[in-house]
Short mmCIF file of C-alpha atoms in Angstrom, two decimals:
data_model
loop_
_atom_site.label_atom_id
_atom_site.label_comp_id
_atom_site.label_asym_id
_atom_site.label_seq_id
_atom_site.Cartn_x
_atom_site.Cartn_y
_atom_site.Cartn_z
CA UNK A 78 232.42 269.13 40.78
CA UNK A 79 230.01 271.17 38.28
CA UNK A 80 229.56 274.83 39.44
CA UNK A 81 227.34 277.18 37.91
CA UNK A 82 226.68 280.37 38.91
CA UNK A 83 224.37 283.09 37.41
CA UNK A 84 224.15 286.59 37.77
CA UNK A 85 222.69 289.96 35.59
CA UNK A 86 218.98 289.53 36.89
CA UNK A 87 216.96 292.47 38.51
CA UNK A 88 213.89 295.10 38.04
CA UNK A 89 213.73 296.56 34.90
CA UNK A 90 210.94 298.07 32.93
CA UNK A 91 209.24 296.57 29.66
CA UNK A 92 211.34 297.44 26.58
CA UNK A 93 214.91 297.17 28.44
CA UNK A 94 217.43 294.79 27.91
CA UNK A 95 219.49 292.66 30.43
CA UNK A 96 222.26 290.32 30.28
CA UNK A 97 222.46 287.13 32.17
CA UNK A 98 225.97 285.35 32.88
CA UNK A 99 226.33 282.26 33.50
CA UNK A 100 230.36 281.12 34.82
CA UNK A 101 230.59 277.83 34.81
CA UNK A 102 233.51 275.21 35.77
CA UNK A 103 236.23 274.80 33.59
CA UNK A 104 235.35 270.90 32.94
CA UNK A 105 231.27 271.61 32.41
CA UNK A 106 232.02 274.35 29.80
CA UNK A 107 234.09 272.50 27.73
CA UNK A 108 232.49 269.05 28.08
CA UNK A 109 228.98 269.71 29.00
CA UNK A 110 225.92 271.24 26.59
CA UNK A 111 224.72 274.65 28.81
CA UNK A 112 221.13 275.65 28.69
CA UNK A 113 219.56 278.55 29.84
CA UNK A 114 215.90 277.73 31.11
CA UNK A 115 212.75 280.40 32.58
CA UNK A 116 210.74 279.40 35.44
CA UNK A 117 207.57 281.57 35.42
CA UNK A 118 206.11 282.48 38.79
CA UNK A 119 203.80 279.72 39.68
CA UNK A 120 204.89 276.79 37.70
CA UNK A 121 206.83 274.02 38.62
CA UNK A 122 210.83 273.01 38.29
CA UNK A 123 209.61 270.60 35.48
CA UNK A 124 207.68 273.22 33.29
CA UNK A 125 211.13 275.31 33.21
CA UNK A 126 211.00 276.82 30.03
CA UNK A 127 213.67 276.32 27.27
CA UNK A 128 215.15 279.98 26.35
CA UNK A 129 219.20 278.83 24.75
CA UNK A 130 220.56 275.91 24.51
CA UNK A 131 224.63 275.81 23.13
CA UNK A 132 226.90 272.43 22.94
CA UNK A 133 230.79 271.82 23.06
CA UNK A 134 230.51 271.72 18.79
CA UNK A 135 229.53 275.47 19.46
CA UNK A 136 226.05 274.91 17.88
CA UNK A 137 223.06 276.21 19.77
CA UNK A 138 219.47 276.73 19.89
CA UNK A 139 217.84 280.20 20.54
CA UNK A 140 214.37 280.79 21.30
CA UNK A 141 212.96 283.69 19.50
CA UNK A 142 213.90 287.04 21.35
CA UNK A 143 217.05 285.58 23.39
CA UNK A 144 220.81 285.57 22.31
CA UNK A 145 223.84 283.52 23.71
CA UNK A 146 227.28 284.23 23.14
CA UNK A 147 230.41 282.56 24.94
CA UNK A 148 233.29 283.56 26.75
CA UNK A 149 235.69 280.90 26.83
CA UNK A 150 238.57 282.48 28.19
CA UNK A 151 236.32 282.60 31.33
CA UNK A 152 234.37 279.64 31.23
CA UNK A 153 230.92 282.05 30.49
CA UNK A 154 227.78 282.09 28.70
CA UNK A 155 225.72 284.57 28.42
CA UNK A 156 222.33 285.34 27.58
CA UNK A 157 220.87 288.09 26.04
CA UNK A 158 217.21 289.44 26.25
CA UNK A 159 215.83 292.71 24.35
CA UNK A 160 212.77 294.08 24.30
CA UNK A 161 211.60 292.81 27.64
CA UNK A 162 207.89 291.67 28.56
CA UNK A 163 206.10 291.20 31.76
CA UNK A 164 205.48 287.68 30.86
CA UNK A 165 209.18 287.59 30.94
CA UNK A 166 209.68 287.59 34.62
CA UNK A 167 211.03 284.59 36.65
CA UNK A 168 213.77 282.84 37.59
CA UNK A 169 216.50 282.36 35.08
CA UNK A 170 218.74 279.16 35.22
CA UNK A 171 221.65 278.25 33.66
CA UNK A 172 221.45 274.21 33.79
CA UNK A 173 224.22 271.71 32.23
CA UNK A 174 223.81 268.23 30.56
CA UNK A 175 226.57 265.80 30.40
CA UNK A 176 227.52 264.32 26.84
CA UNK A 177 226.00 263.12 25.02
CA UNK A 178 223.40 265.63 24.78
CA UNK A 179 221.19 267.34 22.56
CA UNK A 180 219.92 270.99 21.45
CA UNK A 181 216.32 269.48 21.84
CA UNK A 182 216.62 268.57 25.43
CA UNK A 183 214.00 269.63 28.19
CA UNK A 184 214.77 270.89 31.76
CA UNK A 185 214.25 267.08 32.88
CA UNK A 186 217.94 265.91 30.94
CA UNK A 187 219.88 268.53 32.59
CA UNK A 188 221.90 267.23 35.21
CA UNK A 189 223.23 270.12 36.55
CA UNK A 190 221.38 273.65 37.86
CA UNK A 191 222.50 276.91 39.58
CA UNK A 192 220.95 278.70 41.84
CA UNK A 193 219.07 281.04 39.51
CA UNK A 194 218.54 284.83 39.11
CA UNK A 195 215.53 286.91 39.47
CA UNK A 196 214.08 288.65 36.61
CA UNK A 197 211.31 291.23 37.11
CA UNK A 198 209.81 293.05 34.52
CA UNK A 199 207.30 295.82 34.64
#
């Protein structure tokens, strides 16, 4: 059974920082690529938006603006945001693809999503 669970959203005001976390099960983390993916007020599941992307070779893909680091001793992955934006509110996901999978991947591969965590900037 794939769990993941995020957590680190909430209200903060443009130019602040925030980190997301992401704890995952033990078997996704290790076997699974882990994205993290922005849903903008308004749009749909399908236009989630591709933020961080990182793979069991410990490669990853980073949007401009956004950092990911991992904590494997706790099955974690975190995202990092600086500099917040009003544009950059919405729900963040943290979504999981089985292998084999790919950096390039849009929120339609992932197989796997939690249950998200607000982000409000302003």
């Amino acid at each position: 059974h794939v769990q993941l669970v995020e957590s680190g959203g909430g209200s903060v005001q443009a130019g602040g920082s925030l980190r997301l976390s992401c704890a995952a099960s033990a078997h996704a983390y290790s076997s699974y690529c882990l994205g993290w993916f922005r849903q903008a007020p308004g749009r749909e599941r399908e236009e989630r938006e591709r933020l961080a992307v990182s793979n069991t070779a410990q490669r990853s893909f980073v949007k401009g603006g956004f950092g990911i680091t991992r904590d494997n001793a706790n099955s974690t992955l975190y995202l990092q945001i600086v500099s917040l934006k009003p544009e950059d509110t919405g729900m963040y996901y943290c979504a999981a693809w089985r292998a084999p999978c790919s950096l390039s991947g849009v929120a339609a591969d992932y197989n796997y999503w939690g249950q998200g965590t607000q982000v409000t900037v302003s």
